[in-house]
mmCIF file of C-alpha atoms in Angstrom:
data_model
loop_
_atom_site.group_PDB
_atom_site.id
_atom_site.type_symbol
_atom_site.label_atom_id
_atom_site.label_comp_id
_atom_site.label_asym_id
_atom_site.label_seq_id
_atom_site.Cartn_x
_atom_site.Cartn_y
_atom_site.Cartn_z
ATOM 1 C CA UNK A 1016 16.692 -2.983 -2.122
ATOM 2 C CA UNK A 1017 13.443 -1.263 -3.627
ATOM 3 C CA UNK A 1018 11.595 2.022 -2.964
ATOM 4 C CA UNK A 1019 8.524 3.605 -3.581
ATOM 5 C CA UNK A 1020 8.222 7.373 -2.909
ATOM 6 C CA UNK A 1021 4.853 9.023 -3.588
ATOM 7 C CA UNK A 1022 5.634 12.763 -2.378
ATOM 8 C CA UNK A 1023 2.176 13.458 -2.113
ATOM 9 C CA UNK A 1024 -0.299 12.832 0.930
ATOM 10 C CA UNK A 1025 -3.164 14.138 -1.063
ATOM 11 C CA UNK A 1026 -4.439 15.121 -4.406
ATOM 12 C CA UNK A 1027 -7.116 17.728 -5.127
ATOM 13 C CA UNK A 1028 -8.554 18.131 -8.580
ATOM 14 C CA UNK A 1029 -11.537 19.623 -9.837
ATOM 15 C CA UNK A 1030 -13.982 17.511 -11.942
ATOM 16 C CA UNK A 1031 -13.159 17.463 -15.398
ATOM 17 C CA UNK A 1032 -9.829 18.259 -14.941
ATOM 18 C CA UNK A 1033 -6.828 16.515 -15.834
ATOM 19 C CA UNK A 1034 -5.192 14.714 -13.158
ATOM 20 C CA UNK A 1035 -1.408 13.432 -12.308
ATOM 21 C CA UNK A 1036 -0.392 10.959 -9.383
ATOM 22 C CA UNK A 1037 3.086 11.259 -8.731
ATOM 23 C CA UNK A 1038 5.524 8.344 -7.767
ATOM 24 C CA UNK A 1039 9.430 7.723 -8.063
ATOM 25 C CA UNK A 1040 10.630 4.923 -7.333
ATOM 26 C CA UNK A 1041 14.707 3.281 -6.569
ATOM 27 C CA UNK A 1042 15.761 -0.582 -7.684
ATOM 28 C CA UNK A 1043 19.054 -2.203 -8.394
ATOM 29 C CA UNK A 1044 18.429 -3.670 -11.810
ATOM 30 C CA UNK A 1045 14.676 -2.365 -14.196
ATOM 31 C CA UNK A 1046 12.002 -1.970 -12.698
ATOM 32 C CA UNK A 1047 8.420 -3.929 -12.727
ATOM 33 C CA UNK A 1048 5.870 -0.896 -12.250
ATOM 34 C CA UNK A 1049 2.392 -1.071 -11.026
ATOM 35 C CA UNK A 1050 -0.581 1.036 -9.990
ATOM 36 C CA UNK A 1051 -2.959 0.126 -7.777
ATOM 37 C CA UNK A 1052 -6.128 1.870 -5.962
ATOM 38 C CA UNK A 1053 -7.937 1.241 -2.922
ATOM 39 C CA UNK A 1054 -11.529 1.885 -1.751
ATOM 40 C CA UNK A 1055 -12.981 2.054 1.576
ATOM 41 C CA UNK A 1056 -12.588 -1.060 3.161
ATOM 42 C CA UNK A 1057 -11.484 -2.867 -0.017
ATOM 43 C CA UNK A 1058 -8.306 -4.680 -1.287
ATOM 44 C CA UNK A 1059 -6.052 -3.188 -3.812
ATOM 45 C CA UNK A 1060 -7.659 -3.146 -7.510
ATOM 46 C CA UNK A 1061 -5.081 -3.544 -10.249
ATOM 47 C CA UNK A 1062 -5.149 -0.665 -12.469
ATOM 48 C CA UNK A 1063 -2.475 -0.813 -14.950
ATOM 49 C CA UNK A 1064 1.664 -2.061 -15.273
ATOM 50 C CA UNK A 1065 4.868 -1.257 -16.722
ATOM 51 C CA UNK A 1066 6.910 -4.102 -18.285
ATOM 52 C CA UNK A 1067 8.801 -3.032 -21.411
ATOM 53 C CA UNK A 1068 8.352 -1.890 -24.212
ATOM 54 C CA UNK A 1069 6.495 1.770 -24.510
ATOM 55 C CA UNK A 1070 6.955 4.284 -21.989
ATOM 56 C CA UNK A 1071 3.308 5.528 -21.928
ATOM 57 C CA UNK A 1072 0.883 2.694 -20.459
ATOM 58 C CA UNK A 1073 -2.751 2.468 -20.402
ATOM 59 C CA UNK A 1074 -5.041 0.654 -17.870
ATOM 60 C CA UNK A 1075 -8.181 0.748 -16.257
ATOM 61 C CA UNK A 1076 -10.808 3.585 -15.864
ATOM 62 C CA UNK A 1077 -9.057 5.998 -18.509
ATOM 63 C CA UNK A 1078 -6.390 5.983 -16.599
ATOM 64 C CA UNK A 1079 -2.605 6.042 -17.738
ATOM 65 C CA UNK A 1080 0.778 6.192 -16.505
ATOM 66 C CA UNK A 1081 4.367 7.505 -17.962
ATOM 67 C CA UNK A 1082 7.782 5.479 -17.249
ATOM 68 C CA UNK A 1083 10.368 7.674 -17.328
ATOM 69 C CA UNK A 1084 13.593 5.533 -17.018
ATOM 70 C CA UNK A 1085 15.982 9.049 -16.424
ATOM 71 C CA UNK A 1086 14.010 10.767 -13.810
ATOM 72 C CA UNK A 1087 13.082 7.390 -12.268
ATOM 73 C CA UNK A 1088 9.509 8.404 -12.161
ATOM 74 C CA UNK A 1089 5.798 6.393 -13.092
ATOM 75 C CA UNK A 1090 3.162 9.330 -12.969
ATOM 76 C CA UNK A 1091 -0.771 8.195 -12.991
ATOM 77 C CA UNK A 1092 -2.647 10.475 -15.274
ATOM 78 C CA UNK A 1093 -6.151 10.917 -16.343
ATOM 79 C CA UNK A 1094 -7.445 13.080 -19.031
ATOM 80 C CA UNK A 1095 -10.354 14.427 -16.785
ATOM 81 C CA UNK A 1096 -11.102 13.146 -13.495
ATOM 82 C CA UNK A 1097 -14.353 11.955 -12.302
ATOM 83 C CA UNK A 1098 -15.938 12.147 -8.802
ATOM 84 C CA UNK A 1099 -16.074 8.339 -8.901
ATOM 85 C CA UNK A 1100 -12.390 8.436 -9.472
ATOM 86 C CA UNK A 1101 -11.874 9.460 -5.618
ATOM 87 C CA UNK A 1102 -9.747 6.767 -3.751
ATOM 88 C CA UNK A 1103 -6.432 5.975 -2.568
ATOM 89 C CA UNK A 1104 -4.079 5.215 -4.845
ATOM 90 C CA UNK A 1105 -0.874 2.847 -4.455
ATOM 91 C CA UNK A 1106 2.001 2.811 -6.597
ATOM 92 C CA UNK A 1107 4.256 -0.056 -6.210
ATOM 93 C CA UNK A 1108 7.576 -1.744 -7.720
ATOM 94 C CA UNK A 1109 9.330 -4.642 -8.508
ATOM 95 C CA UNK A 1110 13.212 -5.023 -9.250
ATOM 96 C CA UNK A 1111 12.993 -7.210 -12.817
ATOM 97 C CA UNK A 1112 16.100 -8.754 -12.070
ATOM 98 C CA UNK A 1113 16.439 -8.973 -8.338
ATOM 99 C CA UNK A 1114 15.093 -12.540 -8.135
ATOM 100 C CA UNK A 1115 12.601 -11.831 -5.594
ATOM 101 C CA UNK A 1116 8.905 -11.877 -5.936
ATOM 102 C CA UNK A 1117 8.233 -8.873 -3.474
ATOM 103 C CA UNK A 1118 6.218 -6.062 -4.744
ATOM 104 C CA UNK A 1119 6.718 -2.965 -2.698
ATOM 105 C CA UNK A 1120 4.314 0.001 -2.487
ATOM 106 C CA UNK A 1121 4.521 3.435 -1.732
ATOM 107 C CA UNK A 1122 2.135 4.834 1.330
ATOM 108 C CA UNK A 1123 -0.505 6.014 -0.893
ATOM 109 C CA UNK A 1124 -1.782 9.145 -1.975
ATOM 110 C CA UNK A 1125 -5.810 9.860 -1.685
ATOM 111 C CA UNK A 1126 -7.360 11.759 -4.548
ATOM 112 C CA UNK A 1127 -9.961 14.032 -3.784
ATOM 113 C CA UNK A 1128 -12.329 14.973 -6.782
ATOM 114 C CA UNK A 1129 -14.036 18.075 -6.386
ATOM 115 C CA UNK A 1130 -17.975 18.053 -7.968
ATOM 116 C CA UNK B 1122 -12.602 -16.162 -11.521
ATOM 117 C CA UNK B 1123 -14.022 -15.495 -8.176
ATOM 118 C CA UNK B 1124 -11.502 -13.710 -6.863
ATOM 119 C CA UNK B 1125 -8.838 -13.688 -3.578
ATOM 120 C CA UNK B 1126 -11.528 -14.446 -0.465
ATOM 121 C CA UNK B 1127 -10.445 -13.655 3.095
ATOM 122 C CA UNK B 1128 -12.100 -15.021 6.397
ATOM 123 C CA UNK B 1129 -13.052 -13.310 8.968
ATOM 124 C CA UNK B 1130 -13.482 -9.999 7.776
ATOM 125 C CA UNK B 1131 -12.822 -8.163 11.088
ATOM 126 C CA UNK B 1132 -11.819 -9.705 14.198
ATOM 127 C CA UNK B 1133 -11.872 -8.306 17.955
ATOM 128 C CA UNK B 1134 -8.924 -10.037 20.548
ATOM 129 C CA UNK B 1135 -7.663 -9.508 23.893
ATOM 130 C CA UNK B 1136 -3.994 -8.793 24.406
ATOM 131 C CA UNK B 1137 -2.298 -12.167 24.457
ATOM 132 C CA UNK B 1138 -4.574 -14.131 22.732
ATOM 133 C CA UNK B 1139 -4.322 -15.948 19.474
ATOM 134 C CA UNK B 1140 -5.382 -14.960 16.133
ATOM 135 C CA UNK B 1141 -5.922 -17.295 12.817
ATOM 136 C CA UNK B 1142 -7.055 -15.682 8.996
ATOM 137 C CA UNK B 1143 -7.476 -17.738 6.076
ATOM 138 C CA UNK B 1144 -6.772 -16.514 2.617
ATOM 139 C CA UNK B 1145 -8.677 -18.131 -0.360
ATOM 140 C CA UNK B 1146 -6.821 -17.314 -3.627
ATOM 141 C CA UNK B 1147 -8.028 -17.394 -7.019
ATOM 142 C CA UNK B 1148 -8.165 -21.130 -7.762
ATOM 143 C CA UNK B 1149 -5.498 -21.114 -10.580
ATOM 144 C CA UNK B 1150 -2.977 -18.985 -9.047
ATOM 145 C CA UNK B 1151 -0.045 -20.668 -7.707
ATOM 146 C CA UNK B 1152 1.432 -17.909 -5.660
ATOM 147 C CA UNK B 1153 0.260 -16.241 -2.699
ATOM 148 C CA UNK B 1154 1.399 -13.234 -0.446
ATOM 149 C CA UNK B 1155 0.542 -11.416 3.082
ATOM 150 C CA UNK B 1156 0.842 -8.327 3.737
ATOM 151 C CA UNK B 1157 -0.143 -5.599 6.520
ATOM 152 C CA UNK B 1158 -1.407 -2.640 6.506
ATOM 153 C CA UNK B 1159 -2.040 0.262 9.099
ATOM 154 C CA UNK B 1160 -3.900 3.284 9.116
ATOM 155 C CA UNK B 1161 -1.946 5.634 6.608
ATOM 156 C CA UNK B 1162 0.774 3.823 5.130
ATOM 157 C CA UNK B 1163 1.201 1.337 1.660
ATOM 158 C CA UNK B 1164 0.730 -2.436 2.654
ATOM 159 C CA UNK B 1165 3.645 -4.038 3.972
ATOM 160 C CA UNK B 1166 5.528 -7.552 2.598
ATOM 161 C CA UNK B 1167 4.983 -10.380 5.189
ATOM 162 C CA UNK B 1168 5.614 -13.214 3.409
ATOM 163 C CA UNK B 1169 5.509 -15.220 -0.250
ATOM 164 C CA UNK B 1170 4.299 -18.728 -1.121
ATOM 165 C CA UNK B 1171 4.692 -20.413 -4.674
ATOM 166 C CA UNK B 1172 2.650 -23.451 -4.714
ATOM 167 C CA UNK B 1173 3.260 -24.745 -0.667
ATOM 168 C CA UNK B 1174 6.624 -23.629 -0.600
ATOM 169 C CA UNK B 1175 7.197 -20.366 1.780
ATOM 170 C CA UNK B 1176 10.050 -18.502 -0.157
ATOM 171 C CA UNK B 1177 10.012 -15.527 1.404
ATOM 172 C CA UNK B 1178 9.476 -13.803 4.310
ATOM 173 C CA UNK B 1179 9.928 -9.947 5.533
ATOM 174 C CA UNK B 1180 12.047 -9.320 8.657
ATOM 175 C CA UNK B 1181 8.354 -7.512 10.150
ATOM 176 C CA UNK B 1182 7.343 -11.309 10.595
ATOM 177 C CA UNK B 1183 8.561 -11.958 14.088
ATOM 178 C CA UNK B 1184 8.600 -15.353 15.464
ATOM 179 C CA UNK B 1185 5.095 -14.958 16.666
ATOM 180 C CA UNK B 1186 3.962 -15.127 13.259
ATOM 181 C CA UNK B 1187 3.569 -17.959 10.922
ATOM 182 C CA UNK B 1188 1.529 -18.777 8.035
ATOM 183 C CA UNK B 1189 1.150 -22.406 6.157
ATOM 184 C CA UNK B 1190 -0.409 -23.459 3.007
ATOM 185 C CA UNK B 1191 -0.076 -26.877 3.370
ATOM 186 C CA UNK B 1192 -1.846 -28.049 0.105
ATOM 187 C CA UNK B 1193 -0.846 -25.188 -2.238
ATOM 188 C CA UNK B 1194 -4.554 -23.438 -2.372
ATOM 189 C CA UNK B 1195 -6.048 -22.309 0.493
ATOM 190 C CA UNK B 1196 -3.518 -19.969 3.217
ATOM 191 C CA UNK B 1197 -3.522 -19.455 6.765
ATOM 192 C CA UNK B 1198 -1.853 -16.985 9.177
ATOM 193 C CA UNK B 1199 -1.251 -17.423 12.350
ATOM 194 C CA UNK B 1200 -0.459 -14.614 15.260
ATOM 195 C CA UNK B 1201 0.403 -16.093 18.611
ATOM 196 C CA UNK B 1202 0.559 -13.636 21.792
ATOM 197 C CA UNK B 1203 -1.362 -10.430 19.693
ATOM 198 C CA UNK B 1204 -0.145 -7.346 20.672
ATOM 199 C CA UNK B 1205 -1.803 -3.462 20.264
ATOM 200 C CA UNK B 1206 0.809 -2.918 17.635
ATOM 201 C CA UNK B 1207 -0.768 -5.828 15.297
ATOM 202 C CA UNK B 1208 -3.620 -4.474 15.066
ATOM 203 C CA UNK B 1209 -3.985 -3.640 11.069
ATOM 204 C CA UNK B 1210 -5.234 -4.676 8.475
ATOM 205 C CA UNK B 1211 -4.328 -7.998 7.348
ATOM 206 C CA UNK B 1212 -4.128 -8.326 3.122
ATOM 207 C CA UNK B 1213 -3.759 -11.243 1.093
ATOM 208 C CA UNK B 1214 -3.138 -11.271 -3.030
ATOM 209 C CA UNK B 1215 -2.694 -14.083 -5.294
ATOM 210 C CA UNK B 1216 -0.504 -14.445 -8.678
ATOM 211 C CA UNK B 1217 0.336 -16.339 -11.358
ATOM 212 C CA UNK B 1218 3.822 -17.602 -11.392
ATOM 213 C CA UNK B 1219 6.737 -19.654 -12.665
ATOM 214 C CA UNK B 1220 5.503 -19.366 -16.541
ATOM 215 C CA UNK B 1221 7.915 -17.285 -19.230
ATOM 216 C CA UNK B 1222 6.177 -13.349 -18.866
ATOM 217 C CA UNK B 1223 4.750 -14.204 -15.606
ATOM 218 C CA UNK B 1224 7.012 -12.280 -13.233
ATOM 219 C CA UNK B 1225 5.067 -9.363 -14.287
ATOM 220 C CA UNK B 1226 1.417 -10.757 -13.219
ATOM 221 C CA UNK B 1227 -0.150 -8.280 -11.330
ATOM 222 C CA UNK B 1228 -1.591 -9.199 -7.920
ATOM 223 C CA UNK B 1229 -4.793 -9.683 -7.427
ATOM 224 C CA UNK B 1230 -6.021 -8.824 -3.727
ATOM 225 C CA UNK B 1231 -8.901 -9.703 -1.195
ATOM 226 C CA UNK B 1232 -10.610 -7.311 1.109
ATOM 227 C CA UNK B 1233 -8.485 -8.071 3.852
ATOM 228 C CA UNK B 1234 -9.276 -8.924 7.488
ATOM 229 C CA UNK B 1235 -8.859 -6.060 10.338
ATOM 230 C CA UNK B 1236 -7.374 -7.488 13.491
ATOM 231 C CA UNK B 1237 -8.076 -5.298 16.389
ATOM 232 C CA UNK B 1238 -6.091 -5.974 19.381
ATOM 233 C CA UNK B 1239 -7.400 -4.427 23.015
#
């Protein structure tokens, strides 16, 4: 089985600041790792993966994420957030070696950017 | 690229009736997924196509749900007897697959359709 836990319903950060997403996540074998974000009305929008390799990942937007294998965690960070940066945001996992193709995603967390 | 297309993008139904959404993936993507999602929560896994083949599907879809894609592009999903609690949103996302270092393609999603049931 595979789990996504994103402990937070909602993020608030002022512009300009530094930002940090929070997920965990729980799979049998190593992990596939992906974050995704969601507008209004929208699809998901592929923002950036975890596969192997190093443990700090960069994607989309500015945005970036840590793998940390011990605490079983895949943070989203920015530098310094922008208004535009307000959405919902999706983390979501993949078990590398469960032979299934099923992506699972956490419930979301909506980050609020504060002009 | 044109990206994953989904048809209609809202639709309206009584209690009881039937529903059908087509999915339109990008055209060189050979696998295809549906999944749900409500108000609040992460979308759900419905079900998995590579090429036609349906390989796997969620224990959510109940036998009044089916989906086909009969010719390997273009997917359908079918909701017999719609009840209140399907109403959601209804996402589908295309992938490449079955090449060495694809098992890490990223999915690529359309805008979804949002059943409302009444």
């Amino acid at each position: 089985a595979q789990s996504v836990a994103q402990p937070e319903d909602q993020v608030n950060v002022a512009e300009g600041n530094p930002l940090t997403v929070k997920c965990t996540y729980s799979v049998s074998g190593n992990p596939y790792l992906f974050w995704y974000v969601q507008y209004p009305n929208r699809g998901l929008q592929f923002l950036l993966k975890y596969i192997t390799g190093d443990n700090l990942v960069k994607g989309s937007y500015g945005f970036e994420a840590e793998f940390n294998k011990s605490q079983t965690s895949f943070h989203l960070k920015k530098p310094s957030a922008l208004v535009s940066d307000s959405a919902l945001y999706f983390c979501a996992v993949r078990d590398r070696d469960g032979g299934y193709q099923k992506v699972t995603f956490g419930i979301g967390t909506k980050l609020q950017v504060i002009p | 690229d044109t990206g994953v297309s989904q048809n209609p993008r809202h639709k309206i139904t009584k209690r009881g009736q039937n529903v059908t959404f087509r999915c339109d993936p990008i055209s060189e993507h050979n696998r295809l997924y549906w999944y749900r999602q409500t108000l609040g929560q992460g979308p759900e896994f419905l079900t998995y196509f590579q090429n036609e083949a349906q390989l796997e599907k969620s224990r959510l879809l109940s036998d009044r749900f089916s989906a086909e894609r009969p010719k390997g592009s273009f997917s359908t999903l079918e909701i017999q007897r719609t009840e209140q609690g399907d109403s959601a949103m209804y996402l589908c996302a295309s992938s490449l697959g079955g090449q060495v270092g694809s098992y890490n393609s990223p999915l690529h999603f359309g805008n979804g359709t949002r059943l409302t049931v009444t």
